[in-house]
Coordinates of C-alpha atoms in Angstrom, one line a residue:
Chain A
M1 CA -12.7 3.0 7.1
G2 CA -15.7 3.8 5.0
N3 CA -16.8 0.2 4.3
L4 CA -16.9 -2.3 7.2
F5 CA -17.4 -5.5 5.3
P6 CA -14.4 -5.3 2.9
N7 CA -12.2 -4.1 5.7
F8 CA -13.3 -7.1 7.9
I9 CA -12.6 -9.5 5.0
T10 CA -9.2 -7.9 4.3
I11 CA -8.1 -7.9 7.9
S12 CA -9.3 -11.5 8.4
I13 CA -7.3 -12.7 5.4
I14 CA -4.2 -10.8 6.6
V15 CA -4.6 -12.4 10.1
I16 CA -4.9 -15.9 8.7
S17 CA -1.9 -15.5 6.3
M18 CA 0.3 -13.8 8.9
L19 CA -0.7 -16.4 11.5
I20 CA 0.5 -19.2 9.2
F21 CA 3.7 -17.4 8.4
S22 CA 4.4 -16.4 12.0
T23 CA 3.6 -20.0 13.2
F24 CA 6.3 -21.3 10.9
T25 CA 8.6 -18.5 12.1
L26 CA 8.0 -19.5 15.7
I27 CA 8.7 -23.2 15.0
A28 CA 11.8 -22.3 13.0
F29 CA 12.9 -19.9 15.8
N30 CA 12.6 -22.6 18.5
L31 CA 14.3 -25.3 16.5
T32 CA 17.1 -22.9 15.7
N33 CA 17.3 -22.0 19.4
L34 CA 17.4 -25.7 20.2
L35 CA 20.1 -26.3 17.6
K36 CA 22.1 -23.5 19.2
I37 CA 21.8 -25.0 22.7
W38 CA 23.0 -28.4 21.4
E39 CA 25.7 -26.8 19.4
D40 CA 26.9 -25.0 22.5
K41 CA 27.2 -28.4 24.2
I42 CA 29.1 -29.9 21.3
E43 CA 32.5 -31.3 22.2
I44 CA 34.8 -33.7 20.4
I45 CA 36.0 -36.9 22.0
A46 CA 39.3 -38.1 20.4
Y47 CA 40.1 -41.7 21.5
L48 CA 43.8 -42.5 21.8
K49 CA 45.2 -45.7 20.3
Q50 CA 45.7 -48.5 22.8
G51 CA 49.3 -48.5 23.9
T52 CA 49.8 -44.8 23.8
S53 CA 52.3 -44.2 26.5
S54 CA 51.7 -41.7 29.3
R55 CA 54.9 -39.8 28.1
E56 CA 53.2 -39.1 24.8
V57 CA 50.1 -37.6 26.4
E58 CA 51.4 -34.3 27.6
P59 CA 53.0 -33.3 24.2
L60 CA 49.9 -34.5 22.5
L61 CA 47.7 -32.4 24.8
N62 CA 49.8 -29.3 24.0
K63 CA 49.6 -30.0 20.3
T64 CA 45.8 -30.4 20.4
R65 CA 45.4 -27.2 22.4
L66 CA 47.3 -25.3 19.7
L67 CA 44.8 -26.3 17.0
E68 CA 42.6 -23.6 15.6
G69 CA 39.2 -23.5 17.2
V70 CA 40.2 -25.5 20.3
E71 CA 39.4 -23.9 23.6
V72 CA 39.9 -26.5 26.3
V73 CA 41.3 -30.1 26.2
R74 CA 41.0 -32.5 29.0
Y75 CA 42.7 -35.9 29.2
V76 CA 40.4 -38.7 30.3
S77 CA 42.4 -41.7 31.5
P78 CA 41.0 -45.2 31.5
Y79 CA 40.5 -44.9 35.3
D80 CA 38.6 -41.6 34.8
A81 CA 36.5 -43.2 32.1
M82 CA 35.7 -46.1 34.5
D83 CA 34.6 -43.7 37.3
F84 CA 32.5 -41.8 34.8
M85 CA 30.7 -45.0 33.7
A86 CA 30.2 -46.0 37.3
T87 CA 28.6 -42.6 38.1
K88 CA 26.4 -42.9 35.0
L89 CA 25.3 -46.4 35.9
G90 CA 24.4 -45.5 39.4
R91 CA 22.9 -48.4 41.3
Q92 CA 23.8 -50.7 38.4
K93 CA 27.5 -50.0 38.6
S94 CA 27.9 -53.6 39.7
L95 CA 27.8 -54.4 36.0
L96 CA 31.3 -53.1 35.8
E97 CA 32.7 -55.6 38.2
G98 CA 35.4 -57.6 36.7
I99 CA 36.2 -55.1 33.9
Q100 CA 39.7 -53.8 34.0
P101 CA 40.0 -50.0 33.4
A102 CA 42.9 -50.7 31.1
L103 CA 40.3 -52.1 28.6
L104 CA 38.8 -48.6 28.2
P105 CA 40.6 -46.4 25.8
P106 CA 42.1 -43.1 27.1
S107 CA 40.6 -40.1 25.4
F108 CA 40.8 -36.3 25.0
E109 CA 37.6 -34.3 25.6
I110 CA 37.9 -31.2 23.4
Q111 CA 35.8 -28.2 24.0
L112 CA 35.6 -25.7 21.1
K113 CA 35.6 -22.0 20.9
K114 CA 32.1 -20.5 20.4
D115 CA 32.6 -19.7 16.7
Y116 CA 33.5 -23.3 16.0
R117 CA 30.4 -24.9 17.7
N118 CA 28.5 -25.6 14.5
S119 CA 28.4 -28.4 12.0
T120 CA 30.5 -26.7 9.4
K121 CA 33.4 -25.4 11.6
I122 CA 33.5 -28.5 13.7
K123 CA 34.5 -30.5 10.6
E124 CA 37.6 -28.2 10.1
V125 CA 38.8 -29.1 13.7
V126 CA 38.0 -32.8 13.2
A127 CA 40.0 -32.8 9.9
H128 CA 43.0 -31.5 11.8
L129 CA 42.6 -34.1 14.5
E130 CA 42.3 -36.9 12.0
K131 CA 45.8 -36.1 10.8
I132 CA 47.3 -36.9 14.2
R133 CA 48.3 -40.5 14.1
Q134 CA 47.9 -41.2 17.9
F135 CA 44.1 -40.8 17.7
E136 CA 42.2 -44.0 17.0
E137 CA 38.8 -42.6 16.6
I138 CA 37.1 -39.2 16.7
Q139 CA 33.5 -38.7 17.8
Y140 CA 31.4 -35.6 17.8
G141 CA 27.8 -36.8 17.3
Q142 CA 28.0 -35.5 13.7
E143 CA 25.1 -37.4 12.5
W144 CA 22.4 -35.9 14.6
V145 CA 23.9 -32.4 14.4
E146 CA 23.9 -32.6 10.6
T147 CA 20.4 -34.1 10.4
F148 CA 19.0 -31.5 12.8
S149 CA 20.8 -28.8 10.9
V150 CA 19.3 -30.0 7.6
L151 CA 15.8 -30.1 9.2
V152 CA 16.1 -26.5 10.4
H153 CA 17.3 -25.4 6.9
I154 CA 14.3 -27.2 5.3
L155 CA 12.0 -25.5 7.8
R156 CA 13.5 -22.1 7.1
L157 CA 13.2 -22.7 3.3
T158 CA 9.6 -23.8 3.7
Q159 CA 8.9 -20.7 5.8
W160 CA 10.2 -18.3 3.2
I161 CA 8.6 -20.1 0.2
L162 CA 5.3 -20.2 2.1
G163 CA 5.9 -16.6 3.2
G164 CA 6.4 -15.6 -0.5
L165 CA 3.2 -17.3 -1.6
L166 CA 1.3 -15.7 1.3
L167 CA 2.8 -12.4 0.4
I168 CA 1.5 -12.5 -3.1
G169 CA -1.9 -13.7 -1.8
I170 CA -2.1 -10.9 0.7
V171 CA -1.2 -8.2 -1.9
F172 CA -3.8 -9.6 -4.3
I173 CA -6.6 -9.9 -1.7
T174 CA -5.8 -6.5 -0.1
S175 CA -5.8 -4.8 -3.5
N176 CA -9.1 -6.4 -4.5
T177 CA -10.9 -5.7 -1.3
L178 CA -9.6 -2.1 -1.3
Q179 CA -11.0 -1.8 -4.8
L180 CA -14.4 -2.6 -3.3
T181 CA -13.9 0.2 -0.7
I182 CA -12.8 2.6 -3.5
S183 CA -15.8 1.6 -5.6
S184 CA -18.1 2.4 -2.7
R185 CA -16.6 5.9 -2.7
R186 CA -16.5 6.3 -6.4
E187 CA -18.9 9.3 -6.4
E188 CA -16.8 11.2 -3.9
I189 CA -13.6 10.4 -5.8
E190 CA -15.2 11.6 -9.1
V191 CA -16.1 14.9 -7.5
M192 CA -12.6 15.2 -6.1
H193 CA -11.2 14.8 -9.6
W194 CA -13.7 17.4 -10.8
V195 CA -12.7 20.0 -8.3
G196 CA -9.0 19.5 -8.7
A197 CA -8.0 17.5 -5.6
S198 CA -4.3 16.4 -6.0
P199 CA -3.7 12.7 -6.6
G200 CA -1.9 12.5 -3.3
F201 CA -4.9 13.9 -1.5
I202 CA -7.1 11.3 -3.0
R203 CA -4.8 8.3 -2.6
I204 CA -3.1 8.9 0.7
P205 CA -6.3 8.0 2.8
F206 CA -6.4 4.6 0.9
Y207 CA -2.6 4.0 1.5
V208 CA -3.2 4.8 5.2
E209 CA -6.1 2.4 5.2
G210 CA -3.9 -0.3 3.7
L211 CA -1.2 0.3 6.2
L212 CA -3.6 0.2 9.1
Q213 CA -5.2 -3.0 7.8
G214 CA -1.8 -4.6 7.6
L215 CA -0.7 -3.4 11.0
F216 CA -4.0 -4.5 12.6
G217 CA -3.9 -7.9 10.7
G218 CA -0.3 -8.5 11.8
G219 CA -1.1 -7.5 15.4
L220 CA -4.0 -9.8 15.6
A221 CA -1.9 -12.7 14.1
I222 CA 0.7 -12.1 16.8
L223 CA -1.9 -12.1 19.5
F224 CA -3.5 -15.3 18.3
L225 CA 0.0 -16.9 18.0
F226 CA 0.7 -15.8 21.6
L227 CA -2.5 -17.4 22.8
L228 CA -1.7 -20.6 20.9
H229 CA 1.8 -20.6 22.4
Q230 CA 0.3 -20.2 25.9
G231 CA -2.3 -22.8 25.2
F232 CA 0.4 -25.3 24.1
F233 CA 1.8 -25.3 27.7
L234 CA -1.7 -25.8 29.2
Y235 CA -2.4 -28.9 27.2
I236 CA 0.9 -30.8 27.2
P237 CA 0.6 -34.1 29.0
P238 CA 2.3 -34.3 32.4
S239 CA 4.6 -37.1 31.1
M240 CA 6.1 -34.6 28.6
K241 CA 6.4 -31.7 31.1
A242 CA 9.6 -32.9 32.7
W243 CA 11.1 -33.5 29.2
M244 CA 9.9 -30.1 28.0
E245 CA 11.7 -28.4 30.9
K246 CA 15.0 -29.1 29.2
I247 CA 13.8 -27.8 25.9
P248 CA 12.6 -24.2 26.2
V249 CA 9.7 -23.3 23.9
L250 CA 10.2 -19.6 23.5
F251 CA 7.8 -17.0 22.0
L252 CA 9.0 -14.8 19.2
P253 CA 11.5 -12.1 20.3
P254 CA 10.4 -8.4 20.1
E255 CA 12.5 -7.7 17.0
T256 CA 10.8 -10.5 15.1
I257 CA 7.4 -9.3 16.2
A258 CA 8.3 -5.8 15.0
W259 CA 9.4 -7.3 11.6
I260 CA 6.1 -9.2 11.3
L261 CA 4.1 -6.0 12.1
L262 CA 6.2 -4.0 9.7
G263 CA 5.8 -6.8 7.1
G264 CA 2.0 -6.6 7.5
M265 CA 2.0 -2.8 7.1
V266 CA 4.2 -3.0 4.0
L267 CA 1.9 -5.7 2.5
G268 CA -1.2 -3.6 3.3
F269 CA 0.3 -0.5 1.8
F270 CA 1.4 -2.4 -1.3
G271 CA -2.1 -3.9 -1.7
S272 CA -3.6 -0.4 -1.5
F273 CA -1.0 1.0 -3.9
V274 CA -1.8 -1.7 -6.5
A275 CA -5.5 -1.0 -6.0
S276 CA -5.0 2.8 -6.4
M277 CA -2.9 2.3 -9.6
R278 CA -5.8 0.2 -11.0
V279 CA -8.8 2.4 -10.1
L280 CA -7.7 5.8 -9.0
K281 CA -6.5 7.1 -12.3
Y282 CA -7.3 10.8 -12.7
K283 CA -10.2 11.2 -15.1
Chain B
M1 CA -2.7 42.4 -27.0
N2 CA -3.7 39.7 -24.5
E3 CA -2.5 36.2 -25.2
A4 CA -5.2 33.6 -25.5
I5 CA -5.7 31.5 -22.4
I6 CA -7.4 28.7 -24.5
E7 CA -6.1 27.6 -27.8
M8 CA -7.6 24.7 -29.8
D9 CA -5.8 23.9 -33.0
H10 CA -7.5 21.6 -35.5
V11 CA -9.1 19.5 -32.8
S12 CA -11.3 16.5 -33.7
K13 CA -12.9 13.9 -31.6
T14 CA -14.3 10.7 -33.0
Y15 CA -15.7 8.1 -30.5
P16 CA -14.9 4.4 -30.9
S17 CA -18.4 3.9 -32.4
Q18 CA -17.2 6.1 -35.3
I19 CA -19.5 9.0 -34.2
S20 CA -17.7 12.3 -34.9
A21 CA -18.4 14.7 -32.1
L22 CA -16.0 17.4 -33.1
S23 CA -14.4 18.1 -36.5
D24 CA -11.3 20.3 -37.0
I25 CA -12.1 22.9 -34.3
T26 CA -9.7 25.8 -34.1
L27 CA -10.4 28.7 -31.7
E28 CA -8.9 31.0 -29.2
I29 CA -10.4 32.4 -26.0
L30 CA -8.8 35.6 -24.6
P31 CA -8.6 36.3 -20.9
G32 CA -11.7 38.0 -19.5
E33 CA -13.9 37.0 -22.4
F34 CA -17.5 35.8 -21.9
T35 CA -18.2 33.4 -24.7
F36 CA -21.4 31.6 -25.5
I37 CA -20.9 28.2 -27.2
A38 CA -24.3 27.9 -28.8
G39 CA -25.7 25.0 -30.7
P40 CA -28.4 22.4 -30.5
S41 CA -28.4 19.3 -28.4
G42 CA -25.7 16.8 -29.7
S43 CA -23.8 19.5 -31.6
G44 CA -20.6 18.9 -29.7
K45 CA -20.7 21.6 -27.0
T46 CA -20.3 19.2 -24.1
T47 CA -17.4 17.3 -25.8
L48 CA -15.6 20.6 -26.5
L49 CA -15.9 21.6 -22.8
R50 CA -14.9 18.1 -21.6
I51 CA -11.8 18.3 -23.8
L52 CA -10.9 21.7 -22.2
C53 CA -11.0 20.2 -18.7
C54 CA -9.2 17.0 -19.8
A55 CA -12.2 14.8 -19.1
E56 CA -11.8 13.6 -22.6
R57 CA -8.8 13.4 -25.0
P58 CA -9.3 14.6 -28.6
T59 CA -8.6 12.1 -31.4
S60 CA -6.3 14.7 -33.1
G61 CA -5.3 18.3 -32.7
E62 CA -3.7 20.3 -29.9
V63 CA -5.2 22.1 -27.0
V64 CA -3.4 24.6 -24.8
V65 CA -5.0 26.0 -21.6
Y66 CA -3.1 28.6 -19.5
G67 CA 0.1 27.5 -21.3
M68 CA -0.4 23.8 -20.4
H69 CA -0.3 21.5 -23.4
I70 CA -3.1 19.3 -22.1
T71 CA -3.2 17.1 -25.2
D72 CA 0.4 16.0 -24.8
P73 CA 0.5 12.3 -23.9
G74 CA 2.8 13.1 -21.0
F75 CA 0.5 15.7 -19.5
K76 CA -0.3 14.5 -15.9
K77 CA -1.2 17.6 -14.0
I78 CA -4.9 17.4 -14.6
Y79 CA -5.6 18.5 -11.1
Q80 CA -3.6 21.7 -11.6
L81 CA -5.6 22.4 -14.8
R82 CA -8.9 21.8 -12.9
R83 CA -7.9 24.2 -10.2
T84 CA -7.8 27.0 -12.8
M85 CA -11.4 26.4 -13.7
G86 CA -14.8 26.1 -12.1
I87 CA -16.8 23.4 -13.9
V88 CA -20.6 23.2 -14.0
S89 CA -21.7 20.0 -15.7
Q90 CA -25.1 18.9 -16.9
D91 CA -25.2 16.1 -14.4
F92 CA -24.2 18.4 -11.5
K93 CA -21.9 15.8 -9.9
L94 CA -23.0 16.5 -6.4
L95 CA -22.5 14.2 -3.3
R96 CA -25.8 12.7 -2.5
D97 CA -25.0 11.9 1.1
R98 CA -24.0 15.4 2.1
T99 CA -25.7 18.7 2.8
V100 CA -25.8 21.7 0.5
N101 CA -23.1 23.5 2.4
E102 CA -20.9 20.4 2.6
N103 CA -21.1 20.0 -1.2
V104 CA -19.9 23.5 -1.8
A105 CA -17.3 23.4 1.0
F106 CA -15.9 20.1 -0.4
A107 CA -14.4 21.9 -3.3
L108 CA -12.5 24.1 -0.9
E109 CA -11.5 21.4 1.6
V110 CA -9.9 19.2 -1.1
T111 CA -7.8 22.1 -2.3
G112 CA -6.3 22.8 1.2
H113 CA -8.8 25.1 3.0
T114 CA -9.7 24.4 6.6
R115 CA -13.2 23.0 7.3
K116 CA -14.2 26.1 9.1
E117 CA -13.0 28.4 6.4
A118 CA -14.6 26.2 3.7
K119 CA -17.9 26.2 5.5
R120 CA -17.9 30.0 5.8
K121 CA -17.0 30.6 2.2
A122 CA -19.5 28.0 1.0
S123 CA -22.1 29.8 3.0
D124 CA -21.3 33.2 1.4
M125 CA -21.4 31.6 -2.1
L126 CA -24.8 29.9 -1.4
S127 CA -26.2 33.3 -0.5
R128 CA -25.1 34.6 -3.9
V129 CA -27.1 31.8 -5.6
G130 CA -30.1 32.3 -3.4
L131 CA -29.8 29.1 -1.3
E132 CA -29.0 30.5 2.1
E133 CA -32.1 29.0 3.5
R134 CA -31.3 25.5 2.3
E135 CA -27.6 25.3 3.4
E136 CA -28.1 22.5 5.9
D137 CA -30.6 20.5 3.8
P138 CA -29.5 17.2 2.3
I139 CA -28.8 17.5 -1.4
L140 CA -31.5 15.1 -2.4
A141 CA -34.2 17.3 -0.7
L142 CA -33.5 19.9 -3.4
S143 CA -35.2 20.3 -6.8
A144 CA -33.2 19.9 -10.0
G145 CA -33.0 23.7 -10.4
E146 CA -31.7 24.1 -6.8
Q147 CA -29.2 21.3 -7.3
Q148 CA -28.0 23.1 -10.4
R149 CA -27.5 26.3 -8.3
V150 CA -25.5 24.2 -5.8
A151 CA -23.3 23.0 -8.7
I152 CA -22.8 26.6 -9.8
A153 CA -21.9 27.7 -6.3
R154 CA -19.4 24.9 -6.1
A155 CA -17.8 25.9 -9.4
L156 CA -17.5 29.6 -8.3
V157 CA -16.5 29.2 -4.7
N158 CA -12.8 28.8 -5.4
S159 CA -12.9 32.1 -7.4
P160 CA -11.4 30.4 -10.5
P161 CA -10.1 32.6 -13.3
L162 CA -12.0 30.4 -15.8
I163 CA -15.5 29.0 -15.7
L164 CA -16.7 26.2 -18.0
A165 CA -20.4 26.0 -17.7
D166 CA -22.4 23.3 -19.6
E167 CA -26.1 24.3 -19.8
P168 CA -25.9 25.9 -16.3
T169 CA -29.4 27.3 -16.6
G170 CA -30.9 24.3 -18.3
N171 CA -33.1 23.4 -15.2
L172 CA -33.7 26.9 -14.0
D173 CA -36.8 29.1 -14.3
A174 CA -36.6 32.5 -16.0
K175 CA -36.1 34.5 -12.8
M176 CA -33.3 32.2 -11.5
T177 CA -31.7 32.1 -15.0
L178 CA -31.5 35.9 -14.9
D179 CA -30.1 35.8 -11.4
I180 CA -27.4 33.3 -12.3
M181 CA -26.6 35.2 -15.5
G182 CA -26.3 38.3 -13.2
T183 CA -23.8 36.5 -11.0
L184 CA -21.8 35.3 -14.0
T185 CA -21.9 38.8 -15.6
D186 CA -20.7 40.2 -12.3
L187 CA -17.8 37.7 -12.3
H188 CA -17.0 38.5 -15.9
Q189 CA -16.8 42.2 -15.1
K190 CA -14.3 41.4 -12.4
G191 CA -12.1 39.6 -15.0
T192 CA -13.2 36.0 -15.0
T193 CA -13.2 34.2 -18.3
I194 CA -16.5 32.4 -19.0
L195 CA -17.3 29.7 -21.5
F196 CA -21.1 29.1 -21.4
A197 CA -22.5 26.3 -23.5
T198 CA -26.2 26.6 -24.2
Q199 CA -28.8 25.5 -26.7
F200 CA -31.1 28.4 -25.8
T201 CA -30.5 31.1 -28.4
G202 CA -33.0 33.4 -26.7
L203 CA -30.6 33.6 -23.8
V204 CA -27.6 34.2 -26.1
K205 CA -29.4 37.1 -27.8
R206 CA -30.0 38.9 -24.5
Y207 CA -26.3 39.6 -24.1
S208 CA -23.8 41.1 -26.4
Y209 CA -21.0 38.6 -25.7
R210 CA -19.0 36.6 -28.1
V211 CA -20.8 33.7 -29.6
I212 CA -19.3 30.6 -31.1
R213 CA -21.9 28.7 -33.0
I214 CA -21.4 25.0 -33.3
L215 CA -23.3 22.5 -35.4
D216 CA -22.5 18.8 -36.0
G217 CA -19.2 19.2 -34.4
Q218 CA -18.1 22.1 -36.5
I219 CA -17.7 25.8 -35.7
L220 CA -19.9 28.0 -38.0
N221 CA -18.2 31.2 -36.8
G222 CA -14.9 31.1 -35.1
R223 CA -14.1 34.8 -34.6
K224 CA -16.0 37.5 -32.7
V225 CA -19.5 38.1 -34.1
D226 CA -22.4 40.1 -33.0
S227 CA -24.7 37.8 -31.0
T228 CA -27.7 39.2 -32.8
Q229 CA -26.4 37.4 -35.9
V230 CA -26.7 34.0 -34.3
P231 CA -29.3 32.0 -36.1
E232 CA -32.3 30.9 -34.0
V233 CA -31.9 27.4 -32.5
K234 CA -34.8 26.1 -30.6
P235 CA -34.1 23.7 -27.7
G236 CA -34.0 20.2 -28.8
E237 CA -33.4 21.2 -32.4

């Protein structure tokens, strides 16, 4: 670390770039996590046609249970549906007075196997259910699952496009600032060439410098992101706190942190490699 | 018969400004030879030595040093070539922010010696060039002549089999010139090959070593000649 100013500039730029990238990673990670939580709760409600006799229910239950991807099927009679609505309405259950349970359609609540709780696989199960003529309507909240899934995909795509651009920027900036460092030691390098130092002997300290800059920059970016993450909880309004309790806002898992640090090191190394290719040719 | 350690075959060097520095040079240097390359300033002595250590590439011709075809476009092992030679250049190439000892020890450290060993060997070599009292002084505190002796010490400290010296006594007084010549003669007697470029014919005439006289980039006498036959060339001529 012969030259403080270029090192400071390089590390600062790596920190800013890695902070932007890891912020997107954190947002995408939490939205993916949220999507997983919601997907875990996904179930299909298949409404039976009015007039379906109770004798038909049991064979239909068995038939549905045998479908691929189905884990548990529960029959909800009109009376069960009425009780459920009464529970949901609470003190306002008087609204249901005068309504005959028979008006409510019977339904099957279908829970899916874990592998099938995503927007792609759920459609396969729904396609099978739609072929069963006794079902009037099938609901699985497909719209919000699909919309949210698209949102997460767009975010992931933005993250990687932005990551790619930042990556090029980091390599460019690291290599240029390392050239400044190399220039400040030009006299020493020239003498090294003169007395027969091996190219590795001359270059390896610069590679190590690049690696350390990348590691240090990545580490500081993670630290700042952690502080931002903690600060986020301090400054959320009380009205949102109760709502937030249901949606966990997690910090990056250790393996993602390790990847970001490794990424910083690789970028720093690559920057110094490019710089050394440009200015450390043996003369 | 010994095989030549340096072979230059029809070597020419023309700079982009169309100045011809060397023209069709062919020569051989045998192991253990002490050879003066004598010629006035601007005659091509420095270019010849720089081509031998790969600091410059010739425009045409072939150069082989210790069996390495250094003019091949694919030749990459410049550092291996440089380890076979101690180079004393006109501009000394010393590290201004280091002490005298550190400058000499640097040549050993970068080729794998420990710092302690390098310091000790550097100290021994500095005694041989009469700088034992100045070892810990910063390099900039030394006169040009003393800096030249540091550069010589650095070139010799690795005990290279070949020494390329470009005007190594150019900044030295008569006594120190004789001391340095004594050191080089001593190394020559132990088998070191020495190429000594100089414009001072008075110095050349003192010793009965081989002389290659060079003028306007051309060799006037390529083979062994008696140094007394070298025409007088005054400095700056």
